[in-house]
mmCIF file of C-alpha atoms in Angstrom:
data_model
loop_
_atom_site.group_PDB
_atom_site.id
_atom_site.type_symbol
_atom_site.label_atom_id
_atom_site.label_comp_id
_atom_site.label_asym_id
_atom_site.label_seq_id
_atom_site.Cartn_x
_atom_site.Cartn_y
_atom_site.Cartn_z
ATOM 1 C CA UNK A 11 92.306 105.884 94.591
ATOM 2 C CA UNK A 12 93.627 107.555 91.231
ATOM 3 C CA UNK A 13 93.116 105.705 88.118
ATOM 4 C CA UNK A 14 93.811 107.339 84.502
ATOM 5 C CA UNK A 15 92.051 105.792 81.365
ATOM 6 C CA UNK A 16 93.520 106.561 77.824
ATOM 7 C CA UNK A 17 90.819 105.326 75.787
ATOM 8 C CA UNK A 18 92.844 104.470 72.521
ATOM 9 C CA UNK A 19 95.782 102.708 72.213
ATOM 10 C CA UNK A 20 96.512 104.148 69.081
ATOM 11 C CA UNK A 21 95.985 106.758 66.641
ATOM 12 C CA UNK A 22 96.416 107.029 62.588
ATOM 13 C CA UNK A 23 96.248 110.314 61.323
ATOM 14 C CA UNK A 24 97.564 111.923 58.118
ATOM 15 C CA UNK A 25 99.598 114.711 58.444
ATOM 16 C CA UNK A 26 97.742 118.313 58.649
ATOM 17 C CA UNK A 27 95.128 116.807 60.360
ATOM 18 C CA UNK A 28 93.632 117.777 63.523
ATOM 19 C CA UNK A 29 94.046 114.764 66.362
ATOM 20 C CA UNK A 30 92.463 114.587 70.007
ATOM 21 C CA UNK A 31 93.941 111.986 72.247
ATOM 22 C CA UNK A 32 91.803 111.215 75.065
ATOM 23 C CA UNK A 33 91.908 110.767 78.707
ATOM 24 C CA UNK A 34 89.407 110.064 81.507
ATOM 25 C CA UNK A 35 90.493 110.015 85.266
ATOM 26 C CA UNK A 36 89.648 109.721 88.609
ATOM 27 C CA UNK A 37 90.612 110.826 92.277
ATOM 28 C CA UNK A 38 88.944 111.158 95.685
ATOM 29 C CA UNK A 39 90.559 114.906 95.395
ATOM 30 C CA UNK A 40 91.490 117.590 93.504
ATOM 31 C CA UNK A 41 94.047 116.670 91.158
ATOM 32 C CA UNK A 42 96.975 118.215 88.813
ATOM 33 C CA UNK A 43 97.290 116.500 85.483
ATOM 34 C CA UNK A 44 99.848 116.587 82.905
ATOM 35 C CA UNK A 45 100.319 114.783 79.632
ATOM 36 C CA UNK A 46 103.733 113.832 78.508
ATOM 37 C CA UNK A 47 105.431 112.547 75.078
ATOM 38 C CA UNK A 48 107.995 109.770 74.408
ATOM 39 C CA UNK A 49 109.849 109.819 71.451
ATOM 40 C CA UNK A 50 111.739 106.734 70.533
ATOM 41 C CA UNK A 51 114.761 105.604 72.730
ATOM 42 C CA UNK A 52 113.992 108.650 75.037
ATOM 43 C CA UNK A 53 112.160 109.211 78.458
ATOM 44 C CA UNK A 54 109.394 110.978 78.785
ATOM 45 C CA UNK A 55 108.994 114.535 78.396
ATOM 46 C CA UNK A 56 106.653 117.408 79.849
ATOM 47 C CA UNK A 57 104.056 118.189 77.129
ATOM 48 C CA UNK A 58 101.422 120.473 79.113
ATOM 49 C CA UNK A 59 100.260 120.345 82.638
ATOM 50 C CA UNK A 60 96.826 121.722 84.807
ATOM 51 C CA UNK A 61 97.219 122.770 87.947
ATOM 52 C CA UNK A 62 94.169 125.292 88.446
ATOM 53 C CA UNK A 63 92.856 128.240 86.832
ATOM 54 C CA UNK A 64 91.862 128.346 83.347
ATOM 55 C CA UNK A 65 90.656 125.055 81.423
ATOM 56 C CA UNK A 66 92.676 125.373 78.875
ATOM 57 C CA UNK A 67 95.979 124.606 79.286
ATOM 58 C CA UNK A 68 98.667 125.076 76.261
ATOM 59 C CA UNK A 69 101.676 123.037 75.660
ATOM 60 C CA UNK A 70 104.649 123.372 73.587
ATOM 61 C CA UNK A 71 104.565 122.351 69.986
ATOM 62 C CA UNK A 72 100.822 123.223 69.383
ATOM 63 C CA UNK A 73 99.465 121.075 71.739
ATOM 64 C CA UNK A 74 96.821 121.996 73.983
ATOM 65 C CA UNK A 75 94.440 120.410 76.500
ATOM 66 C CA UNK A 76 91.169 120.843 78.123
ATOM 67 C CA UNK A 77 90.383 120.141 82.016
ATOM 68 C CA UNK A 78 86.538 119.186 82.349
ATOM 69 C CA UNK A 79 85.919 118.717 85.931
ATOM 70 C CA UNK A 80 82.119 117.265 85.372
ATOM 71 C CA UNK A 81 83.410 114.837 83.096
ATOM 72 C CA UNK A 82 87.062 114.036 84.593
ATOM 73 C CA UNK A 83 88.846 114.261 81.434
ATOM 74 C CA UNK A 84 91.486 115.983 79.892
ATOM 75 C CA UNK A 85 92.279 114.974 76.377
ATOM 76 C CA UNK A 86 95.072 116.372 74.272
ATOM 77 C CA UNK A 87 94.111 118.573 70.881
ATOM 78 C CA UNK A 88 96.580 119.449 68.132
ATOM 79 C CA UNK A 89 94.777 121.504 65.405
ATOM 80 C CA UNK A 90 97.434 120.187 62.398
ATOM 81 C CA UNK A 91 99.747 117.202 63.461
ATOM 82 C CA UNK A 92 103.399 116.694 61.352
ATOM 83 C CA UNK A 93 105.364 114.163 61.087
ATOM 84 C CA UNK A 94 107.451 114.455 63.480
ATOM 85 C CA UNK A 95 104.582 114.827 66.396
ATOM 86 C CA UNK A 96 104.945 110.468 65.611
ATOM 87 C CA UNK A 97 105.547 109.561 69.223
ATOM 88 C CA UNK A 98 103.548 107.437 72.352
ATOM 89 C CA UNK A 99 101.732 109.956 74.503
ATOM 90 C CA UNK A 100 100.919 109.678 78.013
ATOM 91 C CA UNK A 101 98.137 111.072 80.741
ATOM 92 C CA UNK A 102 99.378 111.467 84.355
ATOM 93 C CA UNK A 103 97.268 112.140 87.351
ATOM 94 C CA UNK A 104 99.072 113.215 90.582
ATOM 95 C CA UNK A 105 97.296 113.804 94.115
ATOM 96 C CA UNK A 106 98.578 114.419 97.558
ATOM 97 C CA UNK A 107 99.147 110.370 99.521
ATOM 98 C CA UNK A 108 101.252 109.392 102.153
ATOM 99 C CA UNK A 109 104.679 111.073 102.144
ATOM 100 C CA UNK A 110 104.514 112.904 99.315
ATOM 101 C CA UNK A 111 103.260 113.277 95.711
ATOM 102 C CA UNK A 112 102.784 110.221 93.448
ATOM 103 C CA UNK A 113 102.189 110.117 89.936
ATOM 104 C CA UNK A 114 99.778 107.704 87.965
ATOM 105 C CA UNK A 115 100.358 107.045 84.309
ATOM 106 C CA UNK A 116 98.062 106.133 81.595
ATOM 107 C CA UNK A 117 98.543 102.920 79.322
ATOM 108 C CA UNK A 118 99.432 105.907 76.879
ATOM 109 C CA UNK A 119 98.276 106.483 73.480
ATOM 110 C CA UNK A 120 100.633 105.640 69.874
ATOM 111 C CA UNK A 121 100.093 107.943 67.762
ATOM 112 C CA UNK A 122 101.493 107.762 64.245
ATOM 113 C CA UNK A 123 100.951 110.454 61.345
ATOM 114 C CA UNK A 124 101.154 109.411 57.686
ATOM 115 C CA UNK A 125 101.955 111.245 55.136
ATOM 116 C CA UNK B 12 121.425 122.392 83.527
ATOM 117 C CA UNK B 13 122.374 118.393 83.427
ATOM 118 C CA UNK B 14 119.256 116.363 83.600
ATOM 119 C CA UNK B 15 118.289 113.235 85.315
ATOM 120 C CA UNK B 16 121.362 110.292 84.299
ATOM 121 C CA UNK B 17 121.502 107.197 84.030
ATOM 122 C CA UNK B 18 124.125 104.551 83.176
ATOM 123 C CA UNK B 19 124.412 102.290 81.468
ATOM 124 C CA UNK B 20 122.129 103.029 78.627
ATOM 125 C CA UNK B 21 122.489 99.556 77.641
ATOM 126 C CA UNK B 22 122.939 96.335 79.733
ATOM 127 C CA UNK B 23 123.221 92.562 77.696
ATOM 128 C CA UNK B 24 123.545 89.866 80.423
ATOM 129 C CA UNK B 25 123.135 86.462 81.451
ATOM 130 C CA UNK B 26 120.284 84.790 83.264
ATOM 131 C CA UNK B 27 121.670 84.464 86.930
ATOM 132 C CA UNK B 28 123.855 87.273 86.773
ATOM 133 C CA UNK B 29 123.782 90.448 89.152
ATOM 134 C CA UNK B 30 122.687 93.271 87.290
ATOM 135 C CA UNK B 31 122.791 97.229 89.147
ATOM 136 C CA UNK B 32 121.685 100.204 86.996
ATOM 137 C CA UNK B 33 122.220 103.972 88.304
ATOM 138 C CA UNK B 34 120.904 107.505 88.407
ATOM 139 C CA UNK B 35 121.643 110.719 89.263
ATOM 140 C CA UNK B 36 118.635 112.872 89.737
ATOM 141 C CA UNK B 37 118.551 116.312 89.131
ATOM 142 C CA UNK B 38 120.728 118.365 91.558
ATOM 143 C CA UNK B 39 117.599 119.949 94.357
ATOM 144 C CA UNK B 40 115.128 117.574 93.725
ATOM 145 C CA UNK B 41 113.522 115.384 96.671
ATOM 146 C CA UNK B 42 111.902 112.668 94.883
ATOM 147 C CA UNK B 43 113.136 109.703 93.230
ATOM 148 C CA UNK B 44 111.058 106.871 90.830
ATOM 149 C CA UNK B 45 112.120 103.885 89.617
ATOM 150 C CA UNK B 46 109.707 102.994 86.433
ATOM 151 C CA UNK B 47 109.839 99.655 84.097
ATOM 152 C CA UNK B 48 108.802 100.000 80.732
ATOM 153 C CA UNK B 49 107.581 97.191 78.678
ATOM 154 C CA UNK B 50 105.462 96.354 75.862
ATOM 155 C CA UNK B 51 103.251 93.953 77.545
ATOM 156 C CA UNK B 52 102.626 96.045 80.647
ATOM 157 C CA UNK B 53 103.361 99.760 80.028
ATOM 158 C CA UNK B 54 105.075 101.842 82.159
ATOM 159 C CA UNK B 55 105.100 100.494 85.823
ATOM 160 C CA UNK B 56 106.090 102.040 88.747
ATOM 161 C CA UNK B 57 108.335 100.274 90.775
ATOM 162 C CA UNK B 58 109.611 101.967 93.945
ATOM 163 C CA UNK B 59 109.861 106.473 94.936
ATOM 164 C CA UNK B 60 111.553 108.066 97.521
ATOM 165 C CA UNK B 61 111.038 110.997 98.958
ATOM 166 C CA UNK B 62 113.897 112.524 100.966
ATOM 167 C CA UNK B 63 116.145 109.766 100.348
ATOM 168 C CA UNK B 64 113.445 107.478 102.029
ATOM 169 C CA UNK B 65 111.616 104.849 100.370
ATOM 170 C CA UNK B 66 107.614 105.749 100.270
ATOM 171 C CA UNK B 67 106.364 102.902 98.441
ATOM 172 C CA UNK B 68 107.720 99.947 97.058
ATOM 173 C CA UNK B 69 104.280 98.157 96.613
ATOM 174 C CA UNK B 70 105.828 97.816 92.183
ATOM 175 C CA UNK B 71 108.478 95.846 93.150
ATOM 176 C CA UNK B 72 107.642 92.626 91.506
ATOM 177 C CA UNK B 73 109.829 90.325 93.900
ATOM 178 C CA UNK B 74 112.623 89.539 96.090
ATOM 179 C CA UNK B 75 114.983 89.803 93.279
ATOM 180 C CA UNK B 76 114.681 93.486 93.140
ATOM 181 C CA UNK B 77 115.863 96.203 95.391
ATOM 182 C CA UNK B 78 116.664 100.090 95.403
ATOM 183 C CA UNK B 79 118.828 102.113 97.722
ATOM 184 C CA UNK B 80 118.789 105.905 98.007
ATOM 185 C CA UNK B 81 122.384 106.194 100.417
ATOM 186 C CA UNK B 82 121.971 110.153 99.106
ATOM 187 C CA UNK B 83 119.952 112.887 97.650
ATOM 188 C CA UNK B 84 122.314 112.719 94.085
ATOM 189 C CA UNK B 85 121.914 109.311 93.816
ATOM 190 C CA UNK B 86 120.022 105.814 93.534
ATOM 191 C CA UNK B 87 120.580 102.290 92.442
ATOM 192 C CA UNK B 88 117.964 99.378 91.255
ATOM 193 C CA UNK B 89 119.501 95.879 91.527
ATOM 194 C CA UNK B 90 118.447 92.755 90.334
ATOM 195 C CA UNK B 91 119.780 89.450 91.786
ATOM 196 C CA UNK B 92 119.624 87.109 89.918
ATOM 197 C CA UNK B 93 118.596 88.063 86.499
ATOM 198 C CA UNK B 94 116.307 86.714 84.374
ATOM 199 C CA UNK B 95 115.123 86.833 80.980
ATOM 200 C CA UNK B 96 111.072 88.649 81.835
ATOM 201 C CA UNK B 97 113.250 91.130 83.643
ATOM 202 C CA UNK B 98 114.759 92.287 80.072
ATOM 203 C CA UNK B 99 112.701 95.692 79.760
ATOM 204 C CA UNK B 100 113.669 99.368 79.586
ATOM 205 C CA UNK B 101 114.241 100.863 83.236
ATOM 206 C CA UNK B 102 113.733 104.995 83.701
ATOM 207 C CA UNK B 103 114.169 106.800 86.585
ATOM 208 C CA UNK B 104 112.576 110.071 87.548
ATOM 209 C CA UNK B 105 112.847 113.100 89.919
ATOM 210 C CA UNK B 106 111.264 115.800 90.855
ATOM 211 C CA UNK B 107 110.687 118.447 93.383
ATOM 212 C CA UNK B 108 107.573 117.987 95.337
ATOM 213 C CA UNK B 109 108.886 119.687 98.698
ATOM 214 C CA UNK B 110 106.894 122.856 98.282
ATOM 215 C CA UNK B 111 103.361 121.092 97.129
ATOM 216 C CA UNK B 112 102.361 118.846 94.529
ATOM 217 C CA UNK B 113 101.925 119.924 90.515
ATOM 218 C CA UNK B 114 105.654 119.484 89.838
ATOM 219 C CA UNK B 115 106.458 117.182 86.917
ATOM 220 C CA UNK B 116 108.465 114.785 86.773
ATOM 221 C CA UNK B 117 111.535 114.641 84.839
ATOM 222 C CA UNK B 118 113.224 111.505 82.825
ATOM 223 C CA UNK B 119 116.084 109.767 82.338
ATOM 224 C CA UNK B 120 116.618 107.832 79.108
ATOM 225 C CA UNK B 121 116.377 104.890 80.577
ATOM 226 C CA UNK B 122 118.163 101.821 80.685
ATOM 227 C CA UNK B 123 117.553 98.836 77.984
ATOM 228 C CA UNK B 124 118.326 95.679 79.643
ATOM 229 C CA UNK B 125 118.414 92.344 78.255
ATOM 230 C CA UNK B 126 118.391 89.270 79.724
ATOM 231 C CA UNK B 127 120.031 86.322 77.884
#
């Protein structure tokens, strides 16, 4: 069965700082996984996603994420976070089940930048 | 292109009452989730469809709840009755997944509910 572990439940950072959010996971099969932000009174949003190929995966606003296979993670780097990045952030696993594609979530991650 | 809607954004109500919230997935996609957000419990998944069908409806805490899919551009979540531990904020999702898996899934707004 999936499962998806965000280890923190929340992050302080000041701004300009580098931040790594981090996610473990696990599946009986090969997996695609995909991190996703929420920014207040909004849904969720499509941050980055791996399906195969290269480990590194890069996301829109300067947010990237590596795929470790051996260690079933794929946490979320930013090398310089603003403001504005201020938002809960969530890990997804999806595998193949019965009658389609289902989705596991994280407990997601807060993370707020200071100034 | 329109994404995934949902009315009403916001829904105050009293304990007892019926309460139905809606969405319109994106126009081509298959699949269909229902979600719950809270602070206690996160995001939980309450029911998908696929094709119109319900797939699993294991998140559906109870009786009380209960979806329908009568077509692929839209969906409803009802509650009968209400009450108050149901106040929470209610997304729904679609996406395409009928040529493989790797598709994300796109949001609604959601729906704040409140139960008085």
């Amino acid at each position: 069965a999936q499962s998806v572990t965000q280890l923190d439940s929340q992050v302080p950072v000041f701004e300009e700082a580098p931040v790594e959010l981090r996610c473990n996971y696990s599946s009986s099969v090969s997996v695609y996984l995909f991190w996703y932000v929420q920014y207040p009174n909004q849904g969720l949003q499509l941050l980055l996603k791996y399906l195969s190929g290269s480990t590194l995966v890069k996301g829109i606003n300067g947010f990237e994420a590596e795929f470790n296979k051996s260690q079933t993670s794929f946490h979320l780097r930013k090398p310089s976070v603003h403001i504005s990045d201020t938002a809960e952030y969530f890990c997804a696993v999806s595998d193949q089940g019965t009658g389609g594609f289902k989705t596991i979530f994280g407990a997601g991650t807060r993370l707020f930048v200071k100034a | 292109d329109a994404g995934v809607i949902q009315s009403p954004r916001h829904e105050v109500t009293e304990m007892g009452q019926e309460v139905t919230l809606r969405c319109k997935p994106i126009s081509g996609h298959n699949s269909l989730f229902w979600y719950r957000q809270t602070m206690m419990r996160g995001l939980e998944l309450l029911i998908y469809f696929n094709n119109n069908v319900p797939i699993d409806d294991s998140g559906m805490p109870e009786d009380r709840f209960s979806a329908k899919m009568p077509n692929a551009s839209f969906s409803t979540l009802k509650i009968q009755p209400s009450e108050p531990r149901d106040s929470a904020v209610y997304f729904c999702a679609s996406t395409d997944s009928g040529t493989g898996g790797g598709k994300p899934q796109h949001f609604g707004d959601g729906t704040r509910l409140s139960i008085l």
